[in-house]
Short mmCIF file of C-alpha atoms and ligand atoms in Angstrom, two decimals:
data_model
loop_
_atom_site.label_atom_id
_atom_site.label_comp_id
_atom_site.label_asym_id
_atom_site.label_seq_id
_atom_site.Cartn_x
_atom_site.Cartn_y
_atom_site.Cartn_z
CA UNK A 271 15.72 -12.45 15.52
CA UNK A 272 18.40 -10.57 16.52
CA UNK A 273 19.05 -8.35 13.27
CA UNK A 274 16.58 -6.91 10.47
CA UNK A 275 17.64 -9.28 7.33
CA UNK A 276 16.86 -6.78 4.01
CA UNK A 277 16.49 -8.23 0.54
CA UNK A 278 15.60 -5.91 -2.73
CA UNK A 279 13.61 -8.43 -4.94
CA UNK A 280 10.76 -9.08 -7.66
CA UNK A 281 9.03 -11.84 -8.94
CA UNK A 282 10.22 -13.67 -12.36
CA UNK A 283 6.71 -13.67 -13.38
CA UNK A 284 6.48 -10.63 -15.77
CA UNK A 285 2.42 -10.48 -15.71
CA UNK A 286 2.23 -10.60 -11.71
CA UNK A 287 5.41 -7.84 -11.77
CA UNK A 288 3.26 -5.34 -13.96
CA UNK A 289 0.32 -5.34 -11.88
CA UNK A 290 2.14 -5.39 -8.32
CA UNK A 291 2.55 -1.67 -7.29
CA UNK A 292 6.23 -2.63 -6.45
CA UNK A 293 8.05 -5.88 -6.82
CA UNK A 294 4.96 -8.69 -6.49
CA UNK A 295 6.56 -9.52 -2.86
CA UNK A 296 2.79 -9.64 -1.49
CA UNK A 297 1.69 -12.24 -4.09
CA UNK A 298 4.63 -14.65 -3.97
CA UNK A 299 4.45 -14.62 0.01
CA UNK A 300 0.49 -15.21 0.11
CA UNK A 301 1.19 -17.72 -2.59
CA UNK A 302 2.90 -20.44 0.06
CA UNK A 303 -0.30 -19.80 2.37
CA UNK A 304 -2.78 -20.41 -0.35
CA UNK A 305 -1.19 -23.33 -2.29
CA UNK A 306 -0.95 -25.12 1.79
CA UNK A 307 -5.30 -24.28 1.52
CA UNK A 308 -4.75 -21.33 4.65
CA UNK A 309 -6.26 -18.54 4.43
CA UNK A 310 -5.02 -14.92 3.32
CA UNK A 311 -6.79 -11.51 4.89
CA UNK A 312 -6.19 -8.51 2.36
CA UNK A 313 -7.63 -5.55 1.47
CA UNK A 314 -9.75 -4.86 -2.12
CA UNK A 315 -11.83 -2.27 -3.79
CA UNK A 316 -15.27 -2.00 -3.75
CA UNK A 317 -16.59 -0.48 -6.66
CA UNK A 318 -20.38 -0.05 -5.30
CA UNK A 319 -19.78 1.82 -2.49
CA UNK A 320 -15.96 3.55 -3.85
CA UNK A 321 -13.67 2.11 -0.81
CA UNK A 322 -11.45 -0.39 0.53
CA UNK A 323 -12.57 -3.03 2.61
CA UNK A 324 -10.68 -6.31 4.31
CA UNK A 325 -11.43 -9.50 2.47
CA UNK A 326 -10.73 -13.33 3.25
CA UNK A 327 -9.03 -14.87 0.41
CA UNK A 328 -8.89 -18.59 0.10
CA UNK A 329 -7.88 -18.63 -3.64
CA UNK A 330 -5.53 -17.50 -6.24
CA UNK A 331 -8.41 -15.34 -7.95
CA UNK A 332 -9.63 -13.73 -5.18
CA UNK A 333 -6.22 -12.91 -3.58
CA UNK A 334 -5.79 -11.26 -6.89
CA UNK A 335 -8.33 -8.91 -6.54
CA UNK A 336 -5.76 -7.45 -3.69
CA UNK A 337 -3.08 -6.29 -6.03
CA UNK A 338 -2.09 -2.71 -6.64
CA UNK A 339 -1.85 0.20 -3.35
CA UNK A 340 -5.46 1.41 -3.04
CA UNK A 341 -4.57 4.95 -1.50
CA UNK A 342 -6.90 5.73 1.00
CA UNK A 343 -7.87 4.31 4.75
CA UNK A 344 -9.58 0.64 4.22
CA UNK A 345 -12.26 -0.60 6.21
CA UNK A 346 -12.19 -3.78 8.93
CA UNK A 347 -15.34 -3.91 8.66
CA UNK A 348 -16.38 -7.82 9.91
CA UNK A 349 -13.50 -9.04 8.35
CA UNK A 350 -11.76 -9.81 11.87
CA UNK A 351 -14.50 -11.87 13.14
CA UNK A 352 -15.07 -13.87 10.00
CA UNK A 353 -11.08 -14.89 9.94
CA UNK A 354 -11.50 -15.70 13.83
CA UNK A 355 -14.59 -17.78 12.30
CA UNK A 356 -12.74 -19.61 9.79
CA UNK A 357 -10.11 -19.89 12.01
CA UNK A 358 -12.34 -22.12 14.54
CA UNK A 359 -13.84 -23.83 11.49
CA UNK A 360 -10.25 -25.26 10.20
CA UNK A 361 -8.52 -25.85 13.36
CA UNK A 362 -5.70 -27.04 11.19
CA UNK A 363 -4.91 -24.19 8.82
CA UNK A 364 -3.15 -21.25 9.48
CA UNK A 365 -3.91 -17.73 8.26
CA UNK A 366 -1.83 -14.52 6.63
CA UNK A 367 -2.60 -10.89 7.17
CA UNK A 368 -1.31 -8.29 4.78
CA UNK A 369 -1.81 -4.64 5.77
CA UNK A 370 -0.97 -1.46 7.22
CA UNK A 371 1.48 -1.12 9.82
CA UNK A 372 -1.59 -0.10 12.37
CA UNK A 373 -3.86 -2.65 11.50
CA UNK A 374 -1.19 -5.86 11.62
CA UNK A 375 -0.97 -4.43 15.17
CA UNK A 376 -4.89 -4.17 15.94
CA UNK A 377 -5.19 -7.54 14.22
CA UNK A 378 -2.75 -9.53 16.02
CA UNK A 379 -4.06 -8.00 19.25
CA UNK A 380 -7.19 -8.66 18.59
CA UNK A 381 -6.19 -12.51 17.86
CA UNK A 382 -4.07 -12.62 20.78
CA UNK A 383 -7.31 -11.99 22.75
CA UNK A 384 -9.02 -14.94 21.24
CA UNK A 385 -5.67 -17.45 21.51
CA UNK A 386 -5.16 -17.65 17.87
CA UNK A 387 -1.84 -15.55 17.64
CA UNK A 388 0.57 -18.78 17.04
CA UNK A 389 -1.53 -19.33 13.62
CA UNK A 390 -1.25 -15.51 12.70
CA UNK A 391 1.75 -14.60 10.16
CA UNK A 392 1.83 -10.95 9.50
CA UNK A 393 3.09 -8.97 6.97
CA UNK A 394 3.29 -5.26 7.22
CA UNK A 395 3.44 -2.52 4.13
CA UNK A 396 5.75 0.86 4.57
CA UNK A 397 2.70 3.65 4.62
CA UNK A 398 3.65 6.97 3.68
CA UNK A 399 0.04 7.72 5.93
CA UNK A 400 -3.24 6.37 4.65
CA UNK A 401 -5.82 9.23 3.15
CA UNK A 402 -9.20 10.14 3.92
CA UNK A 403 -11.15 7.93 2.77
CA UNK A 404 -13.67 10.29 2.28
CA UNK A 405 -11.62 12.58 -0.27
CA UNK A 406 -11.69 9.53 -2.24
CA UNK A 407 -15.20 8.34 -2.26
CA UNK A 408 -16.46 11.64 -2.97
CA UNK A 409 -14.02 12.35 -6.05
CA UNK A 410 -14.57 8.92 -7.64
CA UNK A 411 -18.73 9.76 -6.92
CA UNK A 412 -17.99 12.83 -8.98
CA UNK A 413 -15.88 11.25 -11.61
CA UNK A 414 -19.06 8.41 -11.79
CA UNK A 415 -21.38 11.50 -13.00
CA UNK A 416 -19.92 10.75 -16.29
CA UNK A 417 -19.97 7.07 -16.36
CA UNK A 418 -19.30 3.83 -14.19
CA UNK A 419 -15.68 3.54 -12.57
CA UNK A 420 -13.27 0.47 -13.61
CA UNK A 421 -9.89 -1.00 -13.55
CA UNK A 422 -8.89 1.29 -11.07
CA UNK A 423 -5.35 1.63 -10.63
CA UNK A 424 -3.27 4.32 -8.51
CA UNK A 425 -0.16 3.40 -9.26
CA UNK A 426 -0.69 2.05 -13.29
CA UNK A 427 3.42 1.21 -14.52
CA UNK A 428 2.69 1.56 -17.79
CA UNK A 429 5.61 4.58 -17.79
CA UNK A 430 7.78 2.86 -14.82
CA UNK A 431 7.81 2.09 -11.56
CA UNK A 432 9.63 5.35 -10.68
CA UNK A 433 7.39 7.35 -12.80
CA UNK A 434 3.63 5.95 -12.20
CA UNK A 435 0.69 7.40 -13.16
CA UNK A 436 -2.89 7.09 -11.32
CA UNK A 437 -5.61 5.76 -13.54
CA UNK A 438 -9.18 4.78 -13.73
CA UNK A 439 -10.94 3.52 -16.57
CA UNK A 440 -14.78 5.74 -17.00
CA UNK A 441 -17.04 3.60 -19.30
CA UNK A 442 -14.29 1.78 -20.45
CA UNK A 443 -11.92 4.84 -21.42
CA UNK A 444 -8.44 5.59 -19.54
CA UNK A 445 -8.62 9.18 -17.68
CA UNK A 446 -6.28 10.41 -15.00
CA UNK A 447 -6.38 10.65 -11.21
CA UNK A 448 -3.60 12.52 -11.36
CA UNK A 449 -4.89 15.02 -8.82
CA UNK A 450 -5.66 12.95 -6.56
CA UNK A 451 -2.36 11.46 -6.14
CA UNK A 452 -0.63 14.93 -5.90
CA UNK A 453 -3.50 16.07 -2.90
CA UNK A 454 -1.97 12.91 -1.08
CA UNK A 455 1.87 13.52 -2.12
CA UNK A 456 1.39 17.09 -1.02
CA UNK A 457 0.21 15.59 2.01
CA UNK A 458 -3.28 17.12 2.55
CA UNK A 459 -5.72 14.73 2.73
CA UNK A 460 -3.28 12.36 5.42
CA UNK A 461 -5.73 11.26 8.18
CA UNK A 462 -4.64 13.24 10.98
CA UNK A 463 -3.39 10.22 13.48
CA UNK A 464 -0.66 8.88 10.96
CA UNK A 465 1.69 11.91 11.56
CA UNK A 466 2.02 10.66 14.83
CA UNK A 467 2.17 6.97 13.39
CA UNK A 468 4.48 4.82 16.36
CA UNK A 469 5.05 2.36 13.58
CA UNK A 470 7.34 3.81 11.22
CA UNK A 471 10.24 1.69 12.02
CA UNK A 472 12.96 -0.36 10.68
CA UNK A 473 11.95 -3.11 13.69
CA UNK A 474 8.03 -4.23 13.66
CA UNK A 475 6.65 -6.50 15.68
CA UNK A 476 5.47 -8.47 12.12
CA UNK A 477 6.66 -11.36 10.41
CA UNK A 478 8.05 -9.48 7.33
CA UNK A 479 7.42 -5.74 6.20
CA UNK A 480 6.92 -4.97 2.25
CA UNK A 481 7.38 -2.25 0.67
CA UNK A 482 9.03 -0.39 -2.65
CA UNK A 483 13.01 -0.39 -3.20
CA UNK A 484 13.84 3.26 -3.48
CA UNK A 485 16.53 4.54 -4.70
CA UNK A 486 17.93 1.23 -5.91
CA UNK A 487 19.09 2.50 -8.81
CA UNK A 488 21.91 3.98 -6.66
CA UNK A 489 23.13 1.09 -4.18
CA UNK A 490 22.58 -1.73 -7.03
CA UNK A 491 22.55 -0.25 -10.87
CA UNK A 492 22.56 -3.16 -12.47
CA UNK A 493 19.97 -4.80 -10.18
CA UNK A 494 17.36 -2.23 -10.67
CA UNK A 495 14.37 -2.29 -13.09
CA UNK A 496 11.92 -0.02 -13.89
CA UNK A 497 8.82 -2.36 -13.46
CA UNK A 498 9.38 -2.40 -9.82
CA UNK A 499 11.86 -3.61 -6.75
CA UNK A 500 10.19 -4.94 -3.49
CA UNK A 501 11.62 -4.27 -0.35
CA UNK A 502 11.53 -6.94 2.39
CA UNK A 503 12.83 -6.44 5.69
CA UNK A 504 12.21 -10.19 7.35
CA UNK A 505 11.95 -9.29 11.50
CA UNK A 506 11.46 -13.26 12.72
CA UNK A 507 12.92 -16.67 12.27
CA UNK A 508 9.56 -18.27 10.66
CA UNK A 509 9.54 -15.01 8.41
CA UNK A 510 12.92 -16.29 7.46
CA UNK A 511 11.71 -19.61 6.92
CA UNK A 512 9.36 -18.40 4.72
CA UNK A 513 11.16 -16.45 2.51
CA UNK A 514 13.39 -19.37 1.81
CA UNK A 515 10.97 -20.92 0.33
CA UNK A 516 9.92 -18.54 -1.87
CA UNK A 517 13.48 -17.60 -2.98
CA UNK A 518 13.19 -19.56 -6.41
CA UNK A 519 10.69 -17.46 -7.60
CA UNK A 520 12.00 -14.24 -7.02
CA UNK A 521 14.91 -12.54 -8.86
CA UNK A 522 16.92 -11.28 -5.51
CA UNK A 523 19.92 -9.65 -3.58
CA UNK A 524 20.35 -8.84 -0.01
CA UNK A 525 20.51 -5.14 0.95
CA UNK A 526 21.04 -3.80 4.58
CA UNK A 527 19.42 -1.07 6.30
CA UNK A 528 21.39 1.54 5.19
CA UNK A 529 20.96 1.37 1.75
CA UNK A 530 17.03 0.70 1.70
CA UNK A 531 16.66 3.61 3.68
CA UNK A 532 13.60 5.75 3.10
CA UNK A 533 11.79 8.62 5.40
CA UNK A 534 8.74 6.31 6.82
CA UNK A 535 11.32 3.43 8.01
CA UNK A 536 12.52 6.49 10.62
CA UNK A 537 9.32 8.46 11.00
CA UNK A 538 5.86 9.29 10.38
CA UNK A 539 4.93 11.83 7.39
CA UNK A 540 5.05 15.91 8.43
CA UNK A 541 1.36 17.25 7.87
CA UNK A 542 1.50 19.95 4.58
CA UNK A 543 1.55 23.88 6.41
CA UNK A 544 -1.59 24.09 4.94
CA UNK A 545 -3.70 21.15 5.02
CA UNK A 546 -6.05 23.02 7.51
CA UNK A 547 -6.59 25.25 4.25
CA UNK A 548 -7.45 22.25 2.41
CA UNK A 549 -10.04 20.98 4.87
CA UNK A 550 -11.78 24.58 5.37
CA UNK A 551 -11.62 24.93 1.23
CA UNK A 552 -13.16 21.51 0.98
CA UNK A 553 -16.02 22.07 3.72
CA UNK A 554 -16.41 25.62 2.21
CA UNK A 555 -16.16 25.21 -1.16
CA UNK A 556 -16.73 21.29 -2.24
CA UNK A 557 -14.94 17.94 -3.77
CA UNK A 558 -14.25 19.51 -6.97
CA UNK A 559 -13.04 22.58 -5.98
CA UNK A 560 -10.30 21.40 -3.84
CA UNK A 561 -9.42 18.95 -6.20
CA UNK A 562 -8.66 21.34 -9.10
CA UNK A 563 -7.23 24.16 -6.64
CA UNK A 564 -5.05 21.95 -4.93
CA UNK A 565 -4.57 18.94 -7.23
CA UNK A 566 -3.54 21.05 -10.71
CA UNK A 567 0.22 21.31 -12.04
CA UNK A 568 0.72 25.34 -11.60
CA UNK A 569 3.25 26.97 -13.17
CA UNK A 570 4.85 27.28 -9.14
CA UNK A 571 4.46 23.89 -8.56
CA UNK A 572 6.58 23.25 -11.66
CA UNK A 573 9.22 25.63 -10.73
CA UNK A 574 9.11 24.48 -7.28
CA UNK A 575 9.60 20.40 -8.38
CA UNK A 576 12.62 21.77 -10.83
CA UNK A 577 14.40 23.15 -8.42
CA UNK A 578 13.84 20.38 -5.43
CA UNK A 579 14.97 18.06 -8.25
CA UNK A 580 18.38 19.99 -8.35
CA UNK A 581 18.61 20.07 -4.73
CA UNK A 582 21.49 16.83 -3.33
C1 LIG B 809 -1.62 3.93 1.68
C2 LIG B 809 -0.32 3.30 1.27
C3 LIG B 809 0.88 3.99 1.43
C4 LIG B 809 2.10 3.41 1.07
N1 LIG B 809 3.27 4.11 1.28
C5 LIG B 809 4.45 3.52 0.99
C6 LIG B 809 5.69 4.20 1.24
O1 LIG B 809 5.72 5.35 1.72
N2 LIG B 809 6.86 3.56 0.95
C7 LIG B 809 6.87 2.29 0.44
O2 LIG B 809 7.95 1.75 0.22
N3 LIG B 809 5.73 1.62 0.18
C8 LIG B 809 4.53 2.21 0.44
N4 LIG B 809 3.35 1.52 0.20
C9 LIG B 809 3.43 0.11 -0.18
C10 LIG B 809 3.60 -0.17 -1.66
O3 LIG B 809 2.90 0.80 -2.43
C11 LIG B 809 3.04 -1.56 -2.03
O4 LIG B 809 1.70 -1.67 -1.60
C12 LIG B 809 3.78 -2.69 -1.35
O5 LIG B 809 5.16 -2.60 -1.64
C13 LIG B 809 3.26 -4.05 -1.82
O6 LIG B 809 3.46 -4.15 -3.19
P1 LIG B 809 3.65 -5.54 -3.93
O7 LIG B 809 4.25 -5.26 -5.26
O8 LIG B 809 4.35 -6.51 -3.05
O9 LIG B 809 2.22 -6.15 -4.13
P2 LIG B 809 0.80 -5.51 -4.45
O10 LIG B 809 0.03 -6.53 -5.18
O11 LIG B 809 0.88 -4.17 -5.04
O12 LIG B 809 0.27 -5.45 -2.95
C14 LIG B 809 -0.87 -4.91 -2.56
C15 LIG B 809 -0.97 -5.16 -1.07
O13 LIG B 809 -1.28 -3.93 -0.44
C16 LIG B 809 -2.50 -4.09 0.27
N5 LIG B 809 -3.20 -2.82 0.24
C17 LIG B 809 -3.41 -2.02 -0.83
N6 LIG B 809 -4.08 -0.93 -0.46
C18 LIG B 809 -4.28 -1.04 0.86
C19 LIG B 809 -4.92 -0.21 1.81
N7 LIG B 809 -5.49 0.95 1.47
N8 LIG B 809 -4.94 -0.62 3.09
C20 LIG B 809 -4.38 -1.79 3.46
N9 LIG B 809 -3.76 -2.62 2.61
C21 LIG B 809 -3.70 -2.23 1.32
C22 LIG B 809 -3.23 -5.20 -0.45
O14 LIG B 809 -4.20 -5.78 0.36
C23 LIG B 809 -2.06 -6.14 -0.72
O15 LIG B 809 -1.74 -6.83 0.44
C24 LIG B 809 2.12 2.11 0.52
C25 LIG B 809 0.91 1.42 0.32
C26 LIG B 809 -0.30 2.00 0.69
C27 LIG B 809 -1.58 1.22 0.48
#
């Protein structure tokens, strides 16, 4: 397709809205796909072993299971081989892939190798850089001293969309993860190869790219909400094709490139001046540590948001 089509939208349904970390585009898109009986290849928690890992969902339930950003690098693991499986197995169906910008890429390759690509429909989410994955494992480990680990959610709307909060339930109770979010925000714990990321981009070579409305409150006040705005940028005719379809569920308005404009649609994430301190701190020094010397509100830190808040 020629030019990028941009639409700011969110599902009518309230309940999927409030558990979507932006606007629900990734459930009403992987909808059509699982109501047709394809397949849908997403990423989910794991609770045992504290990480991310690529699942094959062939139903509403266990699609759910997907929603919400999990912030930190997922794992492949077989997942590729067991689509290509299925794949074989229902010669008829087709198959959707939600992920990272990097791993739509190594996915479609890797099905272009084994002549599946014309059943592959990708869709992309803007990545401010994935974490460590190790950070995360061993701060949730040493959260679990105190009890089991639930309900995990990093970006929890319960004040806004704008304003999110990280949480985790520990036998049951609500505590924060604020500090982890702020060691990824500050950008310390970024896995070295996404500052160099080629595929922060307005043009992908996906179907469709996902991702929050920023900022909408400026180019469309009385569109915006503060229980979330998806982005979608649609790159390809059957993208387009598919997004019609789904239009009647979706509150919507088009948008252009311009005004959904945000820093990882032009380039990757800068690397924090001291995220080599970080690493030698946490090597040196330990998980918890690093967490509460890098991840607490100072009074600096404070000062220092005040004043970038000022800033035009
Ligand atoms: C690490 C990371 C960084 C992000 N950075 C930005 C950003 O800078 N700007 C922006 O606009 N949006 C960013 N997003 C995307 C945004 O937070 C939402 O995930 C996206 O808009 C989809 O939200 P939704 O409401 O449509 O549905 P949701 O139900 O919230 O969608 C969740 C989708 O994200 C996938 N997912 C979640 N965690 C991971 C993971 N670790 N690896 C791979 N896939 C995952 C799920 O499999 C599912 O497909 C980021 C997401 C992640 C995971």
């Amino acid at each position: 397709m020629e030019n990028t089509l941009v639409y700011a939208c969110r599902v009518k349904d309230r309940e999927i809205l409030q558990r979507s970390s932006s606007g629900g585009a990734f459930t009403a898109i992987s909808d059509v796909f699982l109501e047709r009986g394809d397949a849908v290849l997403c990423a989910r928690y794991n609770y045992e072993e504290h990480r991310t890992e690529f699942k094959l969902a062939l139903t509403k339930e266990e699609r759910d299971a997907s929603s919400g950003s999990m912030y930190m690098q997922s794992y492949a693991l077989d997942s590729w081989k067991e689509a290509l499986y299925w794949l074989k197995q229902n010669p008829e169906r087709k198959l959707m892939f939600a992920g990272l910008g990097c791993q739509a890429a190594g996915f479609m390759q890797f099905m272009k190798m084994n002549g599946m690509s014309g059943r592959i429909f990708t869709v992309d989410i803007i990545c401010h850089g994935a974490p460590s994955p190790l950070i995360w494992a061993e701060y949730a480990r040493s959260l679990e001293k105190e009890g089991k680990l639930s309900d995990l959610n990093f970006r929890n709307k319960k004040t806004g969309w704008s304003k999110s909060v990280g949480t985790v339930k520990r036998n049951g109770e609500e505590i924060s993860i604020a500090k982890y979010r702020r060691i990824y925000t500050d950008r310390y714990t970024i896995r070295p190869s996404c500052h160099l990321c080629p595929y922060t981009r307005m043009d992908r070579d996906t179907d469709i790219t996902i991702g929050d409305f920023w900022h909408i409150e400026k180019s469309m006040p009385d569109f915006a909400d503060e229980i979330g705005t998806s982005l979608v940028l649609i790159h390809t005719e059957r993208g387009k094709e598919l997004f019609d379809e789904i239009k009647e569920n979706l509150e919507l308005r088009e948008s252009n490139t311009t005004d959904c404009w945000q820093l990882n649609l032009q380039e990757p994430t800068k690397p924090s001046e001291i995220r080599h301190k970080f690493w030698r701190d946490y090597r040196k020094h330990g998980i918890d540590h690093v967490m509460e010397h890098y991840g607490s509100v100072t009074f600096l830190r404070r000062a220092k948001r005040k004043i970038q808040k000022m800033l035009p």
